mmCIF file of the C-alpha atoms, coordinates in Angstrom:
data_MODEL
# 
_entry.id   MODEL 
# 
loop_
_atom_site.group_PDB 
_atom_site.id 
_atom_site.type_symbol 
_atom_site.label_atom_id 
_atom_site.label_alt_id 
_atom_site.label_comp_id 
_atom_site.label_asym_id 
_atom_site.label_entity_id 
_atom_site.label_seq_id 
_atom_site.pdbx_PDB_ins_code 
_atom_site.Cartn_x 
_atom_site.Cartn_y 
_atom_site.Cartn_z 
_atom_site.occupancy 
_atom_site.B_iso_or_equiv 
_atom_site.pdbx_formal_charge 
_atom_site.auth_seq_id 
_atom_site.auth_comp_id 
_atom_site.auth_asym_id 
_atom_site.auth_atom_id 
_atom_site.pdbx_PDB_model_num 
ATOM 1   C CA . VAL A 1 1   ? 134.398 215.269 78.650 1.00 0.00 ? 1   VAL A CA 1 
ATOM 2   C CA . ILE A 1 2   ? 136.257 213.795 81.627 1.00 0.00 ? 2   ILE A CA 1 
ATOM 3   C CA . PHE A 1 3   ? 132.961 213.152 83.425 1.00 0.00 ? 3   PHE A CA 1 
ATOM 4   C CA . VAL A 1 4   ? 131.475 211.403 80.369 1.00 0.00 ? 4   VAL A CA 1 
ATOM 5   C CA . LEU A 1 5   ? 134.587 209.238 79.959 1.00 0.00 ? 5   LEU A CA 1 
ATOM 6   C CA . LEU A 1 6   ? 134.514 208.306 83.645 1.00 0.00 ? 6   LEU A CA 1 
ATOM 7   C CA . MET A 1 7   ? 130.831 207.375 83.391 1.00 0.00 ? 7   MET A CA 1 
ATOM 8   C CA . ILE A 1 8   ? 131.515 205.200 80.329 1.00 0.00 ? 8   ILE A CA 1 
ATOM 9   C CA . ILE A 1 9   ? 134.391 203.440 82.099 1.00 0.00 ? 9   ILE A CA 1 
ATOM 10  C CA . PHE A 1 10  ? 132.266 202.971 85.214 1.00 0.00 ? 10  PHE A CA 1 
ATOM 11  C CA . GLY A 1 11  ? 129.354 201.624 83.153 1.00 0.00 ? 11  GLY A CA 1 
ATOM 12  C CA . ILE A 1 12  ? 131.508 199.089 81.313 1.00 0.00 ? 12  ILE A CA 1 
ATOM 13  C CA . ALA A 1 13  ? 133.204 198.024 84.548 1.00 0.00 ? 13  ALA A CA 1 
ATOM 14  C CA . TYR A 1 14  ? 129.856 197.565 86.305 1.00 0.00 ? 14  TYR A CA 1 
ATOM 15  C CA . PHE A 1 15  ? 128.488 195.649 83.314 1.00 0.00 ? 15  PHE A CA 1 
ATOM 16  C CA . SER A 1 16  ? 131.493 193.304 83.316 1.00 0.00 ? 16  SER A CA 1 
ATOM 17  C CA . PHE A 1 17  ? 131.343 192.784 87.090 1.00 0.00 ? 17  PHE A CA 1 
ATOM 18  C CA . ASN A 1 18  ? 127.602 192.111 86.963 1.00 0.00 ? 18  ASN A CA 1 
ATOM 19  C CA . ILE A 1 19  ? 127.773 189.578 84.126 1.00 0.00 ? 19  ILE A CA 1 
ATOM 20  C CA . GLY A 1 20  ? 130.837 187.911 85.640 1.00 0.00 ? 20  GLY A CA 1 
ATOM 21  C CA . GLY A 1 21  ? 128.988 187.504 88.932 1.00 0.00 ? 21  GLY A CA 1 
ATOM 22  C CA . ARG A 1 22  ? 126.069 185.836 87.190 1.00 0.00 ? 22  ARG A CA 1 
ATOM 23  C CA . ILE A 1 23  ? 128.125 183.148 85.505 1.00 0.00 ? 23  ILE A CA 1 
ATOM 24  C CA . GLY A 1 24  ? 130.719 182.607 88.228 1.00 0.00 ? 24  GLY A CA 1 
ATOM 25  C CA . GLN A 1 25  ? 133.555 184.127 86.155 1.00 0.00 ? 25  GLN A CA 1 
ATOM 26  C CA . HIS A 1 26  ? 133.502 181.155 83.727 1.00 0.00 ? 26  HIS A CA 1 
ATOM 27  C CA . TRP A 1 27  ? 134.107 183.470 80.800 1.00 0.00 ? 27  TRP A CA 1 
ATOM 28  C CA . ASP A 1 28  ? 136.717 181.354 78.997 1.00 0.00 ? 28  ASP A CA 1 
ATOM 29  C CA . THR A 1 29  ? 134.395 178.449 78.075 1.00 0.00 ? 29  THR A CA 1 
ATOM 30  C CA . PRO A 1 30  ? 131.316 178.442 75.822 1.00 0.00 ? 30  PRO A CA 1 
ATOM 31  C CA . GLY A 1 31  ? 128.479 178.790 78.295 1.00 0.00 ? 31  GLY A CA 1 
ATOM 32  C CA . ILE A 1 32  ? 125.869 181.174 79.567 1.00 0.00 ? 32  ILE A CA 1 
ATOM 33  C CA . SER A 1 33  ? 128.270 184.111 79.356 1.00 0.00 ? 33  SER A CA 1 
ATOM 34  C CA . THR A 1 34  ? 128.633 183.722 75.582 1.00 0.00 ? 34  THR A CA 1 
ATOM 35  C CA . GLY A 1 35  ? 125.269 182.195 74.758 1.00 0.00 ? 35  GLY A CA 1 
ATOM 36  C CA . TYR A 1 36  ? 127.137 178.921 74.103 1.00 0.00 ? 36  TYR A CA 1 
ATOM 37  C CA . ILE A 1 37  ? 128.962 180.546 71.206 1.00 0.00 ? 37  ILE A CA 1 
ATOM 38  C CA . PRO A 1 38  ? 132.613 179.425 70.972 1.00 0.00 ? 38  PRO A CA 1 
ATOM 39  C CA . VAL A 1 39  ? 135.279 182.059 71.664 1.00 0.00 ? 39  VAL A CA 1 
ATOM 40  C CA . ASP A 1 40  ? 138.141 182.402 69.189 1.00 0.00 ? 40  ASP A CA 1 
ATOM 41  C CA . PHE A 1 41  ? 141.126 183.194 71.400 1.00 0.00 ? 41  PHE A CA 1 
ATOM 42  C CA . ASN A 1 42  ? 143.341 183.458 68.305 1.00 0.00 ? 42  ASN A CA 1 
ATOM 43  C CA . SER A 1 43  ? 141.399 186.369 66.873 1.00 0.00 ? 43  SER A CA 1 
ATOM 44  C CA . VAL A 1 44  ? 143.112 189.734 66.417 1.00 0.00 ? 44  VAL A CA 1 
ATOM 45  C CA . SER A 1 45  ? 140.902 191.465 68.992 1.00 0.00 ? 45  SER A CA 1 
ATOM 46  C CA . MET A 1 46  ? 141.633 188.852 71.668 1.00 0.00 ? 46  MET A CA 1 
ATOM 47  C CA . LYS A 1 47  ? 145.377 188.975 71.005 1.00 0.00 ? 47  LYS A CA 1 
ATOM 48  C CA . LEU A 1 48  ? 145.456 192.772 71.227 1.00 0.00 ? 48  LEU A CA 1 
ATOM 49  C CA . CYS A 1 49  ? 143.276 192.899 74.341 1.00 0.00 ? 49  CYS A CA 1 
ATOM 50  C CA . PRO A 1 50  ? 145.079 192.729 77.722 1.00 0.00 ? 50  PRO A CA 1 
ATOM 51  C CA . SER A 1 51  ? 144.332 189.489 79.544 1.00 0.00 ? 51  SER A CA 1 
ATOM 52  C CA . ARG A 1 52  ? 142.585 191.278 82.419 1.00 0.00 ? 52  ARG A CA 1 
ATOM 53  C CA . LEU A 1 53  ? 140.163 192.912 79.989 1.00 0.00 ? 53  LEU A CA 1 
ATOM 54  C CA . GLN A 1 54  ? 139.403 189.811 77.907 1.00 0.00 ? 54  GLN A CA 1 
ATOM 55  C CA . PRO A 1 55  ? 136.316 188.843 79.972 1.00 0.00 ? 55  PRO A CA 1 
ATOM 56  C CA . THR A 1 56  ? 134.879 192.322 79.434 1.00 0.00 ? 56  THR A CA 1 
ATOM 57  C CA . LEU A 1 57  ? 135.578 192.121 75.705 1.00 0.00 ? 57  LEU A CA 1 
ATOM 58  C CA . ILE A 1 58  ? 133.774 188.771 75.479 1.00 0.00 ? 58  ILE A CA 1 
ATOM 59  C CA . TYR A 1 59  ? 130.766 190.010 77.450 1.00 0.00 ? 59  TYR A CA 1 
ATOM 60  C CA . LEU A 1 60  ? 130.460 193.159 75.336 1.00 0.00 ? 60  LEU A CA 1 
ATOM 61  C CA . ALA A 1 61  ? 130.915 191.310 72.049 1.00 0.00 ? 61  ALA A CA 1 
ATOM 62  C CA . THR A 1 62  ? 128.297 188.757 73.050 1.00 0.00 ? 62  THR A CA 1 
ATOM 63  C CA . TYR A 1 63  ? 125.728 191.347 74.049 1.00 0.00 ? 63  TYR A CA 1 
ATOM 64  C CA . LEU A 1 64  ? 126.278 193.537 70.997 1.00 0.00 ? 64  LEU A CA 1 
ATOM 65  C CA . ASN A 1 65  ? 126.621 190.855 68.319 1.00 0.00 ? 65  ASN A CA 1 
ATOM 66  C CA . GLN A 1 66  ? 124.659 187.818 69.459 1.00 0.00 ? 66  GLN A CA 1 
ATOM 67  C CA . GLY A 1 67  ? 121.441 188.959 67.799 1.00 0.00 ? 67  GLY A CA 1 
ATOM 68  C CA . TYR A 1 68  ? 123.157 189.587 64.472 1.00 0.00 ? 68  TYR A CA 1 
ATOM 69  C CA . TYR A 1 69  ? 124.888 186.214 64.716 1.00 0.00 ? 69  TYR A CA 1 
ATOM 70  C CA . ALA A 1 70  ? 121.428 184.652 64.975 1.00 0.00 ? 70  ALA A CA 1 
ATOM 71  C CA . LEU A 1 71  ? 120.310 186.766 62.027 1.00 0.00 ? 71  LEU A CA 1 
ATOM 72  C CA . SER A 1 72  ? 123.114 185.294 59.908 1.00 0.00 ? 72  SER A CA 1 
ATOM 73  C CA . MET A 1 73  ? 121.934 181.785 60.793 1.00 0.00 ? 73  MET A CA 1 
ATOM 74  C CA . ALA A 1 74  ? 118.293 182.610 60.055 1.00 0.00 ? 74  ALA A CA 1 
ATOM 75  C CA . PHE A 1 75  ? 119.260 183.654 56.521 1.00 0.00 ? 75  PHE A CA 1 
ATOM 76  C CA . THR A 1 76  ? 120.242 180.034 55.817 1.00 0.00 ? 76  THR A CA 1 
ATOM 77  C CA . LEU A 1 77  ? 116.877 178.578 56.848 1.00 0.00 ? 77  LEU A CA 1 
ATOM 78  C CA . PRO A 1 78  ? 113.557 178.342 54.979 1.00 0.00 ? 78  PRO A CA 1 
ATOM 79  C CA . TRP A 1 79  ? 110.653 180.601 55.904 1.00 0.00 ? 79  TRP A CA 1 
ATOM 80  C CA . THR A 1 80  ? 107.354 179.316 57.273 1.00 0.00 ? 80  THR A CA 1 
ATOM 81  C CA . PRO A 1 81  ? 104.629 181.989 57.653 1.00 0.00 ? 81  PRO A CA 1 
ATOM 82  C CA . THR A 1 82  ? 103.348 182.241 61.225 1.00 0.00 ? 82  THR A CA 1 
ATOM 83  C CA . MET A 1 83  ? 100.393 184.496 60.401 1.00 0.00 ? 83  MET A CA 1 
ATOM 84  C CA . GLY A 1 84  ? 101.104 187.259 62.895 1.00 0.00 ? 84  GLY A CA 1 
ATOM 85  C CA . ALA A 1 85  ? 101.898 184.980 65.832 1.00 0.00 ? 85  ALA A CA 1 
ATOM 86  C CA . GLY A 1 86  ? 105.642 184.494 65.402 1.00 0.00 ? 86  GLY A CA 1 
ATOM 87  C CA . SER A 1 87  ? 106.993 187.983 66.038 1.00 0.00 ? 87  SER A CA 1 
ATOM 88  C CA . SER A 1 88  ? 105.796 188.200 69.639 1.00 0.00 ? 88  SER A CA 1 
ATOM 89  C CA . VAL A 1 89  ? 106.870 185.934 72.497 1.00 0.00 ? 89  VAL A CA 1 
ATOM 90  C CA . PHE A 1 90  ? 103.757 187.065 74.364 1.00 0.00 ? 90  PHE A CA 1 
ATOM 91  C CA . ILE A 1 91  ? 101.478 185.706 71.619 1.00 0.00 ? 91  ILE A CA 1 
ATOM 92  C CA . LYS A 1 92  ? 103.289 182.524 70.623 1.00 0.00 ? 92  LYS A CA 1 
ATOM 93  C CA . ILE A 1 93  ? 104.236 181.413 74.140 1.00 0.00 ? 93  ILE A CA 1 
ATOM 94  C CA . ASN A 1 94  ? 101.940 183.041 76.706 1.00 0.00 ? 94  ASN A CA 1 
ATOM 95  C CA . LEU A 1 95  ? 98.732  182.992 74.683 1.00 0.00 ? 95  LEU A CA 1 
ATOM 96  C CA . LEU A 1 96  ? 98.928  180.250 72.069 1.00 0.00 ? 96  LEU A CA 1 
ATOM 97  C CA . ARG A 1 97  ? 101.113 177.620 73.755 1.00 0.00 ? 97  ARG A CA 1 
ATOM 98  C CA . GLU A 1 98  ? 100.218 177.992 77.432 1.00 0.00 ? 98  GLU A CA 1 
ATOM 99  C CA . ILE A 1 99  ? 96.513  178.810 77.058 1.00 0.00 ? 99  ILE A CA 1 
ATOM 100 C CA . LEU A 1 100 ? 95.425  177.226 73.774 1.00 0.00 ? 100 LEU A CA 1 
ATOM 101 C CA . GLY A 1 101 ? 98.076  174.511 73.492 1.00 0.00 ? 101 GLY A CA 1 
ATOM 102 C CA . ILE A 1 102 ? 99.077  175.596 69.971 1.00 0.00 ? 102 ILE A CA 1 
ATOM 103 C CA . ASP A 1 103 ? 102.823 175.352 69.300 1.00 0.00 ? 103 ASP A CA 1 
ATOM 104 C CA . VAL A 1 104 ? 103.693 178.061 66.799 1.00 0.00 ? 104 VAL A CA 1 
ATOM 105 C CA . ALA A 1 105 ? 107.270 178.393 68.076 1.00 0.00 ? 105 ALA A CA 1 
ATOM 106 C CA . ARG A 1 106 ? 108.484 175.306 66.217 1.00 0.00 ? 106 ARG A CA 1 
ATOM 107 C CA . TYR A 1 107 ? 107.669 176.982 62.888 1.00 0.00 ? 107 TYR A CA 1 
ATOM 108 C CA . THR A 1 108 ? 109.625 180.147 63.709 1.00 0.00 ? 108 THR A CA 1 
ATOM 109 C CA . TYR A 1 109 ? 113.233 180.839 62.795 1.00 0.00 ? 109 TYR A CA 1 
ATOM 110 C CA . GLN A 1 110 ? 114.142 180.463 66.485 1.00 0.00 ? 110 GLN A CA 1 
ATOM 111 C CA . GLY A 1 111 ? 112.683 176.962 66.575 1.00 0.00 ? 111 GLY A CA 1 
ATOM 112 C CA . LYS A 1 112 ? 114.461 176.014 63.364 1.00 0.00 ? 112 LYS A CA 1 
ATOM 113 C CA . MET A 1 113 ? 117.771 177.463 64.606 1.00 0.00 ? 113 MET A CA 1 
ATOM 114 C CA . GLU A 1 114 ? 117.468 175.374 67.766 1.00 0.00 ? 114 GLU A CA 1 
ATOM 115 C CA . ARG A 1 115 ? 117.064 172.203 65.723 1.00 0.00 ? 115 ARG A CA 1 
ATOM 116 C CA . ALA A 1 116 ? 119.673 173.083 63.093 1.00 0.00 ? 116 ALA A CA 1 
ATOM 117 C CA . TYR A 1 117 ? 122.347 174.878 65.151 1.00 0.00 ? 117 TYR A CA 1 
ATOM 118 C CA . GLY A 1 118 ? 121.575 174.206 68.812 1.00 0.00 ? 118 GLY A CA 1 
ATOM 119 C CA . TRP A 1 119 ? 120.498 177.838 69.312 1.00 0.00 ? 119 TRP A CA 1 
ATOM 120 C CA . ILE A 1 120 ? 118.504 178.079 72.557 1.00 0.00 ? 120 ILE A CA 1 
ATOM 121 C CA . PRO A 1 121 ? 115.487 180.441 72.209 1.00 0.00 ? 121 PRO A CA 1 
ATOM 122 C CA . GLY A 1 122 ? 115.094 180.880 75.956 1.00 0.00 ? 122 GLY A CA 1 
ATOM 123 C CA . LEU A 1 123 ? 118.747 181.854 76.393 1.00 0.00 ? 123 LEU A CA 1 
ATOM 124 C CA . ASN A 1 124 ? 119.927 183.390 73.123 1.00 0.00 ? 124 ASN A CA 1 
ATOM 125 C CA . TRP A 1 125 ? 118.396 186.429 71.492 1.00 0.00 ? 125 TRP A CA 1 
ATOM 126 C CA . PRO A 1 126 ? 117.876 186.754 67.726 1.00 0.00 ? 126 PRO A CA 1 
ATOM 127 C CA . SER A 1 127 ? 117.376 190.520 67.062 1.00 0.00 ? 127 SER A CA 1 
ATOM 128 C CA . ILE A 1 128 ? 114.036 192.069 66.200 1.00 0.00 ? 128 ILE A CA 1 
ATOM 129 C CA . TYR A 1 129 ? 114.629 191.396 62.505 1.00 0.00 ? 129 TYR A CA 1 
ATOM 130 C CA . VAL A 1 130 ? 114.353 187.639 62.989 1.00 0.00 ? 130 VAL A CA 1 
ATOM 131 C CA . ASP A 1 131 ? 111.278 188.068 65.190 1.00 0.00 ? 131 ASP A CA 1 
ATOM 132 C CA . LEU A 1 132 ? 109.510 190.151 62.563 1.00 0.00 ? 132 LEU A CA 1 
ATOM 133 C CA . ALA A 1 133 ? 110.676 187.885 59.726 1.00 0.00 ? 133 ALA A CA 1 
ATOM 134 C CA . ASN A 1 134 ? 108.746 185.000 61.277 1.00 0.00 ? 134 ASN A CA 1 
ATOM 135 C CA . ASP A 1 135 ? 105.562 186.766 60.182 1.00 0.00 ? 135 ASP A CA 1 
ATOM 136 C CA . PHE A 1 136 ? 106.627 188.968 57.269 1.00 0.00 ? 136 PHE A CA 1 
ATOM 137 C CA . HIS A 1 137 ? 109.780 187.369 55.793 1.00 0.00 ? 137 HIS A CA 1 
ATOM 138 C CA . PHE A 1 138 ? 112.992 189.381 55.659 1.00 0.00 ? 138 PHE A CA 1 
ATOM 139 C CA . ILE A 1 139 ? 111.754 191.317 52.633 1.00 0.00 ? 139 ILE A CA 1 
ATOM 140 C CA . GLY A 1 140 ? 108.668 192.360 54.556 1.00 0.00 ? 140 GLY A CA 1 
ATOM 141 C CA . VAL A 1 141 ? 110.773 193.481 57.512 1.00 0.00 ? 141 VAL A CA 1 
ATOM 142 C CA . VAL A 1 142 ? 112.157 196.329 55.392 1.00 0.00 ? 142 VAL A CA 1 
ATOM 143 C CA . PHE A 1 143 ? 108.647 197.719 54.859 1.00 0.00 ? 143 PHE A CA 1 
ATOM 144 C CA . ILE A 1 144 ? 107.618 197.151 58.483 1.00 0.00 ? 144 ILE A CA 1 
ATOM 145 C CA . LEU A 1 145 ? 110.591 199.200 59.697 1.00 0.00 ? 145 LEU A CA 1 
ATOM 146 C CA . PHE A 1 146 ? 109.858 201.895 57.106 1.00 0.00 ? 146 PHE A CA 1 
ATOM 147 C CA . PHE A 1 147 ? 106.303 202.364 58.371 1.00 0.00 ? 147 PHE A CA 1 
ATOM 148 C CA . LEU A 1 148 ? 107.513 202.115 61.962 1.00 0.00 ? 148 LEU A CA 1 
ATOM 149 C CA . GLY A 1 149 ? 109.821 205.051 61.231 1.00 0.00 ? 149 GLY A CA 1 
ATOM 150 C CA . ILE A 1 150 ? 106.899 207.096 59.875 1.00 0.00 ? 150 ILE A CA 1 
ATOM 151 C CA . PHE A 1 151 ? 104.819 206.187 62.935 1.00 0.00 ? 151 PHE A CA 1 
ATOM 152 C CA . PHE A 1 152 ? 107.699 207.175 65.213 1.00 0.00 ? 152 PHE A CA 1 
ATOM 153 C CA . GLY A 1 153 ? 107.949 210.555 63.485 1.00 0.00 ? 153 GLY A CA 1 
ATOM 154 C CA . GLU A 1 154 ? 104.245 211.210 64.084 1.00 0.00 ? 154 GLU A CA 1 
ATOM 155 C CA . ILE A 1 155 ? 104.601 210.158 67.732 1.00 0.00 ? 155 ILE A CA 1 
ATOM 156 C CA . VAL A 1 156 ? 107.520 212.578 68.193 1.00 0.00 ? 156 VAL A CA 1 
ATOM 157 C CA . LYS A 1 157 ? 105.488 215.443 66.722 1.00 0.00 ? 157 LYS A CA 1 
ATOM 158 C CA . ASP A 1 158 ? 102.500 214.702 68.950 1.00 0.00 ? 158 ASP A CA 1 
ATOM 159 C CA . ALA A 1 159 ? 104.647 214.317 72.064 1.00 0.00 ? 159 ALA A CA 1 
ATOM 160 C CA . ILE A 1 160 ? 106.805 217.427 71.580 1.00 0.00 ? 160 ILE A CA 1 
ATOM 161 C CA . MET A 1 161 ? 104.509 219.829 69.753 1.00 0.00 ? 161 MET A CA 1 
ATOM 162 C CA . GLN A 1 162 ? 101.095 218.788 71.084 1.00 0.00 ? 162 GLN A CA 1 
ATOM 163 C CA . HIS A 1 163 ? 102.171 217.471 74.510 1.00 0.00 ? 163 HIS A CA 1 
ATOM 164 C CA . GLN A 1 164 ? 99.848  214.527 73.903 1.00 0.00 ? 164 GLN A CA 1 
ATOM 165 C CA . PRO A 1 165 ? 100.002 212.202 76.972 1.00 0.00 ? 165 PRO A CA 1 
ATOM 166 C CA . LEU A 1 166 ? 99.334  209.061 74.908 1.00 0.00 ? 166 LEU A CA 1 
ATOM 167 C CA . ALA A 1 167 ? 102.164 209.964 72.530 1.00 0.00 ? 167 ALA A CA 1 
ATOM 168 C CA . ILE A 1 168 ? 104.570 210.615 75.395 1.00 0.00 ? 168 ILE A CA 1 
ATOM 169 C CA . VAL A 1 169 ? 104.004 207.116 76.814 1.00 0.00 ? 169 VAL A CA 1 
ATOM 170 C CA . LEU A 1 170 ? 104.276 205.578 73.345 1.00 0.00 ? 170 LEU A CA 1 
ATOM 171 C CA . LEU A 1 171 ? 107.512 207.476 72.776 1.00 0.00 ? 171 LEU A CA 1 
ATOM 172 C CA . CYS A 1 172 ? 108.998 205.833 75.873 1.00 0.00 ? 172 CYS A CA 1 
ATOM 173 C CA . LEU A 1 173 ? 107.933 202.373 74.661 1.00 0.00 ? 173 LEU A CA 1 
ATOM 174 C CA . LEU A 1 174 ? 109.394 203.008 71.214 1.00 0.00 ? 174 LEU A CA 1 
ATOM 175 C CA . PHE A 1 175 ? 112.720 204.174 72.665 1.00 0.00 ? 175 PHE A CA 1 
ATOM 176 C CA . ILE A 1 176 ? 112.910 200.904 74.620 1.00 0.00 ? 176 ILE A CA 1 
ATOM 177 C CA . ALA A 1 177 ? 112.124 198.957 71.446 1.00 0.00 ? 177 ALA A CA 1 
ATOM 178 C CA . PHE A 1 178 ? 114.808 200.773 69.440 1.00 0.00 ? 178 PHE A CA 1 
ATOM 179 C CA . VAL A 1 179 ? 117.505 200.201 72.066 1.00 0.00 ? 179 VAL A CA 1 
ATOM 180 C CA . TYR A 1 180 ? 116.722 196.476 72.040 1.00 0.00 ? 180 TYR A CA 1 
ATOM 181 C CA . PHE A 1 181 ? 116.611 196.091 68.254 1.00 0.00 ? 181 PHE A CA 1 
ATOM 182 C CA . PRO A 1 182 ? 119.859 194.037 68.242 1.00 0.00 ? 182 PRO A CA 1 
ATOM 183 C CA . ALA A 1 183 ? 118.391 191.654 70.835 1.00 0.00 ? 183 ALA A CA 1 
ATOM 184 C CA . ASN A 1 184 ? 114.678 191.073 70.322 1.00 0.00 ? 184 ASN A CA 1 
ATOM 185 C CA . ASN A 1 185 ? 111.219 192.523 69.834 1.00 0.00 ? 185 ASN A CA 1 
ATOM 186 C CA . GLN A 1 186 ? 110.910 194.167 73.235 1.00 0.00 ? 186 GLN A CA 1 
ATOM 187 C CA . ILE A 1 187 ? 107.334 195.346 72.586 1.00 0.00 ? 187 ILE A CA 1 
ATOM 188 C CA . GLY A 1 188 ? 106.208 191.775 72.010 1.00 0.00 ? 188 GLY A CA 1 
ATOM 189 C CA . MET A 1 189 ? 108.153 190.174 74.843 1.00 0.00 ? 189 MET A CA 1 
ATOM 190 C CA . SER A 1 190 ? 105.391 190.364 77.451 1.00 0.00 ? 190 SER A CA 1 
ATOM 191 C CA . GLY A 1 191 ? 101.880 191.595 78.035 1.00 0.00 ? 191 GLY A CA 1 
ATOM 192 C CA . TYR A 1 192 ? 103.273 194.493 80.063 1.00 0.00 ? 192 TYR A CA 1 
ATOM 193 C CA . THR A 1 193 ? 104.569 196.093 76.856 1.00 0.00 ? 193 THR A CA 1 
ATOM 194 C CA . PHE A 1 194 ? 102.496 194.419 74.131 1.00 0.00 ? 194 PHE A CA 1 
ATOM 195 C CA . VAL A 1 195 ? 99.055  195.389 75.448 1.00 0.00 ? 195 VAL A CA 1 
ATOM 196 C CA . PRO A 1 196 ? 99.902  199.025 76.370 1.00 0.00 ? 196 PRO A CA 1 
ATOM 197 C CA . PHE A 1 197 ? 101.642 199.632 73.044 1.00 0.00 ? 197 PHE A CA 1 
ATOM 198 C CA . TRP A 1 198 ? 98.782  198.457 70.862 1.00 0.00 ? 198 TRP A CA 1 
ATOM 199 C CA . ALA A 1 199 ? 96.061  199.894 73.105 1.00 0.00 ? 199 ALA A CA 1 
ATOM 200 C CA . LEU A 1 200 ? 97.719  203.317 73.267 1.00 0.00 ? 200 LEU A CA 1 
ATOM 201 C CA . SER A 1 201 ? 98.408  203.259 69.515 1.00 0.00 ? 201 SER A CA 1 
ATOM 202 C CA . PHE A 1 202 ? 94.747  202.517 68.818 1.00 0.00 ? 202 PHE A CA 1 
ATOM 203 C CA . PHE A 1 203 ? 93.485  205.270 71.109 1.00 0.00 ? 203 PHE A CA 1 
ATOM 204 C CA . LEU A 1 204 ? 96.009  207.785 69.774 1.00 0.00 ? 204 LEU A CA 1 
ATOM 205 C CA . VAL A 1 205 ? 94.943  207.135 66.190 1.00 0.00 ? 205 VAL A CA 1 
ATOM 206 C CA . LEU A 1 206 ? 91.316  207.431 67.313 1.00 0.00 ? 206 LEU A CA 1 
ATOM 207 C CA . VAL A 1 207 ? 91.990  210.719 69.111 1.00 0.00 ? 207 VAL A CA 1 
ATOM 208 C CA . ARG A 1 208 ? 93.801  212.150 66.091 1.00 0.00 ? 208 ARG A CA 1 
ATOM 209 C CA . ALA A 1 209 ? 90.999  211.081 63.773 1.00 0.00 ? 209 ALA A CA 1 
ATOM 210 C CA . CYS A 1 210 ? 88.340  212.648 65.995 1.00 0.00 ? 210 CYS A CA 1 
ATOM 211 C CA . SER A 1 211 ? 90.399  215.819 66.370 1.00 0.00 ? 211 SER A CA 1 
ATOM 212 C CA . ARG A 1 212 ? 90.876  216.117 62.622 1.00 0.00 ? 212 ARG A CA 1 
ATOM 213 C CA . ASN A 1 213 ? 87.190  215.459 62.025 1.00 0.00 ? 213 ASN A CA 1 
ATOM 214 C CA . GLY A 1 214 ? 86.270  218.065 64.645 1.00 0.00 ? 214 GLY A CA 1 
ATOM 215 C CA . ARG A 1 215 ? 88.438  220.706 62.968 1.00 0.00 ? 215 ARG A CA 1 
ATOM 216 C CA . GLY A 1 216 ? 86.850  219.866 59.631 1.00 0.00 ? 216 GLY A CA 1 
ATOM 217 C CA . ILE A 1 217 ? 83.329  220.365 61.013 1.00 0.00 ? 217 ILE A CA 1 
ATOM 218 C CA . ALA A 1 218 ? 84.390  223.626 62.705 1.00 0.00 ? 218 ALA A CA 1 
ATOM 219 C CA . ASN A 1 219 ? 85.819  224.967 59.443 1.00 0.00 ? 219 ASN A CA 1 
ATOM 220 C CA . GLN A 1 220 ? 82.658  224.082 57.555 1.00 0.00 ? 220 GLN A CA 1 
ATOM 221 C CA . THR A 1 221 ? 80.524  225.812 60.199 1.00 0.00 ? 221 THR A CA 1 
ATOM 222 C CA . ALA A 1 222 ? 82.702  228.909 60.058 1.00 0.00 ? 222 ALA A CA 1 
# 
C-alpha cells in the first residue's frame, strides 16, 4: 500500500512538473495549460487547495474534464452528418483535407465549437463521444459503444483463451482507446492506429469465420 501511494504521488508530481515546464509555469492565466478555459479561483476546490498545489489541481482538472466540457458545448449545437468522415482525424484531415482538398472538419462539432465558443480543435480535445457523434449523432453513439463492448468481449476471449496473436494486438489498441475516451478517438487520430485497427479487425473476423466453417465441415465429415 505504501509503495502504491508513493507511486501515485510520484506520478502526479511528475505530471505537474512536466506540464508546468511546457507552459513556463503560467498556470494562473487562461492559456495552453488550461486549454484557454478560464479558472475560477473562487471555487470551493481552489479555496481548499493549498497554494503550492493549485497548479497541480488545475492541470489535473483540465486533463480529466476538458473533453467532457467540450461534450457539454456540443450538446448545444446542431448536428450535421459527416458520413463516416467526422469521427477520425486521420480521415478528415490527413486524407480528405490534405490529399483531396475536401474540408469536412467545418461541419463537425469541433468546427462548430470553434466558431461558436472559440474552442481550438488542434489544442483542445472533445472526448470520443463528440468524435463519434459527428457521424452517428449522440443517440447513435450509445449503440456504437454497445457493439464496441461486445467486440471487446470477443477480443478478450480470443486473446486469453485462444492466444490469438491478432486479438492480442487488438486488445492493446482497444486498451489505449479506452484510456483516452475522455480526450478523443485515439484509434482514429493517425494512420499508425487507424489502419492497424481496421486491418487486424478484418483479418480476425476472417480467421474466425474460416475456423468456424472448417469445424463445421469437419463435423459433417465425421
